[in-house]
Amino acid sequence: MLKNQVQLITYPDSLGGSLSKLDQLLRTDFADLFPGGVHILPPFPSSGDRGFAPLTYLEIDPAFGSWDDIRSIGEHTDVLVDLMVNHISQQSPYFQDFLVKGRASEYADLFLTLDKVWEDGNPVQEHIDNMFLRREVPYSSFVIQENGQEEKVWTTFGKTDPSEQIDLDIRAVVTQQLLRSFFVNFKQNNVKIVRLDAVGYVIKKLGTSCFFVEPDIYVFLDWVKALADELEIELLPEVHAHYSIQYKLAEYGCWIYDFILPYRVLEALINRSGGELCRYLETRPAKQFTMLDCHDGIPVKPDLDELIETQEAQRVVDTCLERGANLSLILSDKHKSEDGFDVHQIRCTYYSALNEDDDAYLAARAIQFFVPGIPQVYYVGLFAGVNDLERVALTGEGREINRQNYTMEEIKRQLEKKVVLRLTELIRFRNTHQAFQGQFSVLESTDDIICLAWILGEQQCRLTVDLKTYQSIVSYTEDSGEFAEYRI
């Protein structure tokens, strides 16, 4: 069973440079901060996308450490890792064998050659125009070494041509066998939670958007859930989609991500108006992982489609751009808003998005921690990190704005910052007060005052955020039963 306490999100080398240093931090400086677990972004050998083009899940990249390190971390905290169920690296041994032998390869059926989508193997642009695309052309061409024949395979993601990320055919028996071997290996190495990254893209079906295709997607989810249950592993599907799809996953029984919350909190603090946020909190599913920031960006489209007015959203986006953010955009015209609004994600640190205002940032974290679900804190957010514009300019990759690494010495200094000390105090409160195991409610609020509360028997705690001043106050019962109060 997952713990209702704060989790950390980090790359395997971002905190001290290795998994062993991460283990050390979790046992010492972070010992009481993240009892809920740690999401280790892909530590596997990878050919690109900072780990999200994995060669295999059976090995740990030696630059980060070994499975011994993962097992060690798993002995004292729940470990969450990603499984890119939609794709695998072009450099993987499986695809490399296919490149040599073509259809004679034992792994040939792993991959989605275009004849599995179009009977004659020739793509039809009219069909592609209906798809939710992540690159302009959703396939790549390769020449097979042994026979010189051209093979076209589906590639949903990737910035190179041909793409580094080759889609898997999840209907194939060989793919299911491979995924099973990955899950078994996770179980053997103390992995407790698996995030199904890009799971919404696994079904390719003509006449659809090829994104979260129903009911086909549930056939796959049923299969993978049965496998995870067998191994006592929790699943967390990662789906950026219209909020109704997230709600369907919640009804299905899955843990889901609250990809709506980051924008709603940001909007409330920038506009100093909490009405939309409070209305959302009264209806959202409770079984969610909450976050404000991550290795990608703050979700906008399609996660908040039909929940936001695009003109209002554009003002929030423009404010973030003024504060140094960059954007990930929707490529397909069909999936943009009618007025052309096309912002997929706002890429920046959350602290910078709030103009590096300590009180505003702590108010955002307080709201996150009081919202039902398992809160996750991204490592840059833990340190109230600012936009790394230099790294973006150097690499040309917009997501590098929020992916800086810290040495052990830098971590020590970051933990002494006033805003970080205030945040870690709040994290400890969220981890230990018993009321968070009880019932949540949105108390009567005004447009500029947000009041959230938890009650478990005699145990109570309440958060009041003044959006005009960004002042946040927590009122709570102590062990003695007396009420106390502290200003965050």
XYZ file of C-alpha atoms in Angstrom:
488
model
C 0.000 0.000 0.000
C 1.323 3.438 -0.910
C 2.148 5.891 1.865
C 0.185 9.131 2.092
C 3.363 11.182 2.510
C 5.598 13.355 0.363
C 7.659 11.839 -2.450
C 10.772 13.170 -4.183
C 11.241 13.278 -7.980
C 14.828 13.312 -9.232
C 17.119 12.164 -11.986
C 19.578 9.459 -10.873
C 22.523 11.870 -11.128
C 20.942 15.206 -10.170
C 21.536 14.983 -6.428
C 25.205 14.348 -5.805
C 25.911 12.723 -9.156
C 24.944 9.092 -8.505
C 22.371 6.710 -7.072
C 24.619 5.942 -4.104
C 24.727 9.659 -3.218
C 20.944 9.806 -3.567
C 20.679 6.840 -1.201
C 22.967 8.647 1.229
C 20.853 11.817 1.107
C 17.623 9.887 1.633
C 19.143 8.314 4.752
C 20.591 11.572 6.141
C 19.673 15.118 5.051
C 16.369 13.990 3.520
C 15.614 11.300 6.107
C 12.318 12.796 7.311
C 11.398 14.638 4.119
C 10.404 11.875 1.698
C 9.055 8.833 3.560
C 6.440 8.586 0.800
C 9.045 7.423 -1.693
C 11.313 8.553 -4.478
C 10.568 8.718 -8.206
C 13.895 8.034 -9.907
C 13.670 9.298 -13.480
C 15.073 6.724 -15.924
C 18.397 5.338 -14.607
C 18.685 2.830 -17.462
C 21.130 2.887 -20.387
C 19.647 5.373 -22.850
C 20.485 6.914 -26.211
C 18.712 10.232 -25.667
C 15.986 12.364 -24.101
C 17.804 12.199 -20.760
C 16.879 8.589 -20.121
C 13.550 8.426 -21.912
C 15.012 6.488 -24.863
C 16.036 3.368 -22.870
C 18.054 0.530 -24.405
C 16.787 -1.940 -21.816
C 15.276 -2.045 -18.332
C 17.388 -4.984 -17.245
C 20.454 -2.829 -16.548
C 21.324 0.398 -14.753
C 23.581 2.846 -16.572
C 27.004 2.370 -14.888
C 27.438 6.155 -14.870
C 24.671 6.256 -12.229
C 25.442 3.103 -10.248
C 23.878 -0.357 -10.195
C 20.818 -2.325 -9.207
C 22.473 -2.716 -5.780
C 21.873 1.009 -5.262
C 18.202 0.720 -6.271
C 17.723 -2.244 -3.939
C 19.397 -0.320 -1.120
C 17.104 2.681 -1.599
C 14.112 0.337 -1.772
C 14.983 -1.067 1.655
C 13.990 2.198 3.344
C 11.666 4.013 0.927
C 9.300 3.147 -1.903
C 10.993 3.374 -5.316
C 9.080 4.519 -8.402
C 10.596 4.075 -11.875
C 9.370 4.752 -15.392
C 8.536 2.165 -18.018
C 8.151 3.676 -21.478
C 5.533 1.177 -22.618
C 5.134 2.974 -25.946
C 8.717 2.836 -27.189
C 12.310 1.758 -26.784
C 15.629 3.067 -28.073
C 16.801 2.676 -31.654
C 20.115 1.636 -30.045
C 18.515 -1.174 -28.027
C 19.816 -4.688 -28.718
C 16.317 -5.605 -29.888
C 16.060 -2.974 -32.612
C 19.707 -3.344 -33.584
C 19.064 -7.032 -34.276
C 16.066 -6.013 -36.389
C 18.234 -3.554 -38.345
C 20.594 -6.394 -39.246
C 18.141 -9.216 -39.958
C 14.879 -7.428 -40.759
C 11.784 -9.611 -40.595
C 14.022 -12.634 -39.872
C 14.948 -11.148 -36.472
C 13.458 -12.819 -33.409
C 12.535 -9.298 -32.285
C 10.930 -8.163 -35.545
C 7.411 -8.386 -34.159
C 8.314 -6.050 -31.276
C 8.057 -3.096 -33.598
C 5.162 -1.442 -35.344
C 6.043 -1.635 -39.011
C 3.661 0.402 -41.134
C 2.032 -2.659 -42.711
C 0.528 -3.290 -39.257
C -1.275 0.039 -39.575
C -1.851 0.324 -43.343
C -2.254 -3.032 -45.096
C 0.046 -2.088 -47.978
C 2.525 -0.349 -45.678
C 1.977 3.022 -47.346
C 0.972 5.859 -44.999
C -2.086 7.940 -45.873
C -1.784 11.634 -45.039
C -5.534 12.005 -44.481
C -5.291 9.479 -41.645
C -2.185 11.140 -40.197
C -3.963 14.508 -40.161
C -6.487 13.050 -37.699
C -3.789 11.883 -35.279
C -2.514 13.606 -32.163
C 1.107 14.026 -33.242
C 4.237 14.607 -31.174
C 6.412 14.960 -34.290
C 5.427 16.063 -37.792
C 5.945 12.616 -39.343
C 5.025 9.731 -36.992
C 7.298 7.134 -38.599
C 10.945 6.648 -39.547
C 12.666 4.779 -42.384
C 15.552 2.340 -41.965
C 17.554 0.149 -44.368
C 18.013 -3.483 -43.303
C 21.668 -4.470 -43.499
C 21.305 -8.073 -44.725
C 18.886 -7.464 -47.599
C 19.009 -3.713 -48.270
C 15.237 -3.405 -47.967
C 13.628 -0.303 -46.506
C 11.496 -0.703 -43.394
C 9.251 2.038 -42.037
C 8.415 1.818 -38.345
C 6.177 3.921 -36.137
C 7.956 6.577 -34.068
C 5.617 8.712 -31.961
C 8.404 10.669 -30.257
C 11.880 11.919 -31.059
C 13.532 15.022 -32.466
C 15.972 13.295 -34.816
C 15.282 11.697 -38.182
C 15.193 8.756 -37.950
C 13.926 8.916 -34.398
C 15.829 7.508 -31.449
C 12.564 6.235 -29.923
C 11.004 3.264 -31.721
C 7.392 2.357 -30.927
C 6.552 -1.088 -29.608
C 3.668 -3.244 -30.823
C 2.018 -3.956 -27.495
C -0.296 -6.552 -29.081
C 2.619 -8.806 -30.034
C 3.398 -11.815 -27.842
C 7.127 -11.045 -27.936
C 6.439 -7.524 -26.624
C 4.330 -8.835 -23.776
C 7.058 -11.329 -22.890
C 9.635 -8.541 -22.869
C 7.480 -6.284 -20.688
C 6.941 -9.166 -18.271
C 10.706 -9.648 -17.966
C 11.077 -5.950 -17.130
C 8.402 -6.126 -14.421
C 9.915 -9.265 -12.894
C 13.288 -7.532 -12.780
C 11.728 -4.514 -11.073
C 10.187 -6.741 -8.428
C 13.528 -8.434 -7.770
C 15.153 -5.051 -7.215
C 12.725 -3.508 -4.717
C 10.776 -1.327 -7.141
C 7.349 -0.636 -5.615
C 5.676 1.645 -8.200
C 5.920 1.716 -12.011
C 4.896 4.776 -13.976
C 3.501 3.786 -17.369
C 5.069 6.588 -19.364
C 3.357 7.584 -22.644
C 0.762 4.830 -22.185
C -1.850 6.922 -23.990
C -0.026 6.403 -27.286
C 0.236 2.599 -27.321
C -2.822 1.971 -29.553
C -2.516 2.916 -33.237
C -5.822 2.550 -35.030
C -6.911 4.128 -38.294
C -9.787 6.559 -38.042
C -8.782 7.624 -34.523
C -6.384 10.175 -33.017
C -4.140 7.216 -32.071
C -4.232 8.576 -28.543
C -6.041 6.804 -25.691
C -8.114 4.765 -28.108
C -11.105 3.255 -26.322
C -11.943 0.508 -25.609
C -8.644 -0.917 -26.891
C -6.545 0.909 -24.278
C -8.374 -0.902 -21.477
C -7.456 -4.298 -22.912
C -3.812 -3.352 -22.524
C -4.333 -1.801 -19.092
C -6.155 -4.937 -17.905
C -3.205 -7.054 -19.024
C -0.527 -4.889 -17.457
C -2.526 -4.401 -14.242
C -2.895 -8.165 -13.814
C 0.872 -8.503 -14.254
C 1.577 -5.745 -11.722
C -0.897 -7.159 -9.195
C 0.761 -10.554 -9.503
C 4.101 -8.946 -8.555
C 2.613 -6.586 -5.916
C 3.652 -3.502 -7.886
C 1.539 -0.341 -7.999
C 0.862 1.305 -11.366
C 0.727 4.996 -12.212
C -0.439 5.616 -15.799
C 0.980 8.850 -17.220
C -1.571 10.375 -19.591
C -1.637 13.983 -20.743
C -5.168 14.237 -22.088
C -8.562 15.876 -21.721
C -9.440 15.760 -18.030
C -12.348 13.387 -18.730
C -9.851 10.687 -19.676
C -8.066 11.108 -16.348
C -11.414 10.748 -14.601
C -12.116 7.568 -16.567
C -8.782 6.161 -15.378
C -9.740 7.054 -11.820
C -13.073 5.249 -12.219
C -11.145 2.318 -13.658
C -9.311 2.152 -10.322
C -5.930 3.575 -11.304
C -3.852 6.096 -9.495
C -3.679 9.128 -11.761
C -1.688 12.334 -11.983
C -3.341 15.600 -11.105
C -2.108 17.465 -14.167
C -4.802 20.119 -13.655
C -3.610 21.298 -10.237
C -0.276 22.931 -11.282
C -1.984 25.340 -13.670
C -4.914 26.059 -11.350
C -2.567 26.936 -8.471
C -0.367 29.062 -10.727
C -3.416 30.845 -12.154
C -4.786 31.561 -8.671
C -1.513 33.045 -7.456
C -0.775 35.088 -10.584
C -4.336 36.453 -10.826
C -4.786 36.581 -7.026
C -8.127 34.871 -7.462
C -8.936 31.384 -6.170
C -12.472 30.775 -7.360
C -11.621 28.373 -10.182
C -9.149 26.496 -7.997
C -11.658 25.994 -5.189
C -14.371 24.836 -7.585
C -11.940 22.293 -9.010
C -10.911 21.026 -5.555
C -14.515 20.284 -4.675
C -14.987 17.805 -7.554
C -11.597 16.227 -8.377
C -10.916 12.509 -7.732
C -8.925 11.931 -4.540
C -6.745 9.011 -5.695
C -4.093 11.106 -7.393
C -0.429 11.980 -7.293
C -0.126 15.750 -6.971
C 2.711 17.818 -8.371
C 3.532 21.404 -9.293
C 6.703 20.930 -11.305
C 8.517 18.116 -13.053
C 11.192 17.360 -15.669
C 8.904 18.508 -18.509
C 6.616 21.459 -17.850
C 3.370 22.801 -16.389
C 0.544 21.115 -18.351
C -1.942 23.251 -20.277
C -3.316 21.506 -23.430
C -4.963 19.057 -23.689
C -5.122 18.518 -19.918
C -7.230 21.633 -19.297
C -9.279 21.680 -22.490
C -12.825 22.897 -21.762
C -11.744 23.947 -18.256
C -10.036 27.199 -19.206
C -10.745 30.199 -21.395
C -7.859 30.432 -23.840
C -7.618 34.231 -23.579
C -7.233 33.972 -19.819
C -4.756 31.124 -20.243
C -2.745 33.191 -22.713
C -2.343 35.900 -20.077
C -0.957 33.348 -17.601
C 1.343 31.984 -20.322
C 2.532 35.494 -21.227
C 3.329 36.224 -17.578
C 5.457 33.084 -17.404
C 7.209 34.008 -20.660
C 8.041 37.421 -19.187
C 9.627 35.544 -16.283
C 11.860 33.468 -18.562
C 9.724 30.440 -19.469
C 9.614 28.714 -22.852
C 6.832 26.616 -24.344
C 6.063 23.176 -25.710
C 3.426 23.530 -28.447
C 0.715 21.358 -30.015
C 1.722 20.383 -33.573
C -1.553 19.145 -35.082
C -3.865 21.954 -36.210
C -6.836 19.729 -35.432
C -5.840 19.547 -31.765
C -5.231 23.260 -31.249
C -7.991 25.475 -29.863
C -10.333 27.078 -32.352
C -8.629 30.435 -31.823
C -5.210 28.893 -32.448
C -4.134 28.574 -28.797
C -1.540 25.791 -28.890
C 0.356 25.698 -25.589
C 1.010 22.114 -24.520
C 3.239 22.900 -21.532
C 4.859 25.932 -19.888
C 8.514 25.067 -19.308
C 10.081 26.816 -16.320
C 10.755 26.288 -12.642
C 7.689 26.860 -10.507
C 9.627 29.311 -8.336
C 10.487 31.429 -11.381
C 6.902 31.225 -12.646
C 5.913 32.894 -9.356
C 8.498 35.630 -9.902
C 10.833 34.125 -7.272
C 8.467 35.320 -4.537
C 9.067 33.173 -1.450
C 5.610 33.702 0.048
C 3.840 32.941 -3.223
C 5.927 29.814 -3.681
C 5.250 28.574 -0.149
C 1.537 29.271 -0.645
C 1.622 27.104 -3.776
C 3.314 24.246 -1.939
C 0.931 24.551 1.007
C -2.064 24.255 -1.315
C -0.481 21.249 -3.026
C 0.173 19.492 0.290
C -3.362 20.119 1.534
C -4.970 18.728 -1.629
C -5.900 15.009 -1.315
C -3.382 12.644 -2.890
C 0.281 11.736 -2.683
C 2.357 14.913 -3.070
C 5.520 14.819 -5.174
C 8.239 17.462 -5.008
C 10.635 17.799 -7.929
C 14.247 18.183 -6.800
C 14.684 21.641 -8.390
C 11.461 22.711 -6.689
C 12.790 21.436 -3.354
C 15.562 24.012 -3.626
C 13.316 26.760 -5.075
C 15.527 26.682 -8.161
C 15.393 29.394 -10.808
C 15.221 29.102 -14.592
C 18.474 27.831 -16.097
C 18.422 30.028 -19.195
C 22.117 29.470 -19.813
C 21.618 25.727 -20.152
C 18.711 26.239 -22.572
C 20.858 28.503 -24.754
C 23.758 26.032 -24.661
C 21.741 22.912 -25.539
C 18.851 24.317 -27.555
C 16.550 22.111 -25.455
C 13.790 24.084 -23.762
C 13.241 21.503 -21.022
C 16.779 22.026 -19.720
C 15.423 25.152 -18.049
C 14.426 22.969 -15.096
C 16.933 20.110 -15.076
C 20.064 21.405 -13.357
C 22.289 19.122 -11.284
C 23.581 19.755 -7.752
C 26.792 18.608 -6.073
C 26.700 17.464 -2.462
C 28.253 20.793 -1.431
C 25.623 22.732 -3.373
C 22.867 20.657 -1.780
C 24.123 21.576 1.690
C 24.009 25.270 0.753
C 20.561 24.989 -0.845
C 19.137 23.381 2.295
C 20.208 26.439 4.287
C 18.242 28.918 2.143
C 15.422 30.553 4.070
C 12.748 29.607 1.546
C 13.961 25.990 1.573
C 13.960 25.844 5.374
C 10.351 27.068 5.323
C 9.460 24.453 2.702
C 11.109 21.552 4.539
C 9.249 22.523 7.720
C 6.007 22.366 5.743
C 6.971 18.986 4.250
C 7.607 17.574 7.730
C 4.211 18.842 8.892
C 2.507 17.187 5.905
C 4.293 13.905 6.626
C 3.425 13.718 10.315
C 0.073 15.295 11.138
C -2.543 12.570 11.507
C -5.419 14.676 10.184
C -4.148 14.120 6.618
C -5.334 10.516 6.937
C -8.896 11.714 7.440
C -11.517 13.718 5.559
C -10.784 16.728 3.349
C -13.011 19.725 2.767
C -12.908 23.098 1.070
C -14.147 25.538 3.678
C -16.133 28.618 2.788
C -13.713 30.755 0.823
C -13.815 34.119 -0.895
C -12.212 34.902 -4.230
C -9.021 36.054 -2.508
C -9.017 33.694 0.507
C -8.569 29.918 0.177
C -9.425 27.713 3.174
C -8.728 23.959 3.119
C -9.171 21.557 6.026
C -8.593 17.979 7.177
C -10.274 16.195 10.094
C -9.580 12.781 11.618
C -11.507 12.388 14.857
C -10.096 14.968 17.266
C -7.179 15.714 14.947
C -7.631 18.744 12.704
C -5.569 21.034 10.506
C -6.542 23.965 8.346
C -4.772 26.059 5.736
C -5.714 29.662 5.023
C -4.062 31.405 2.073
C -4.538 35.118 1.442
C -4.052 35.577 -2.301
C -3.738 39.336 -1.934
C -0.724 39.112 0.382
C 0.420 35.502 -0.290
C 0.419 34.925 3.477
C -0.330 31.314 4.480
C -1.352 30.190 7.962
C -1.719 26.622 9.215
C -3.933 25.980 12.249
C -3.725 22.517 13.773
C -4.294 20.360 16.832
C -1.213 19.347 18.804
C -0.792 15.959 20.490
C -2.227 17.520 23.647
C -5.404 18.395 21.781
C -4.697 22.115 22.024
C -4.860 24.261 18.897
C -1.695 25.852 17.558
C -0.920 28.011 14.587
C 2.067 28.854 12.435
C 2.716 31.196 9.562
C 4.412 29.306 6.737
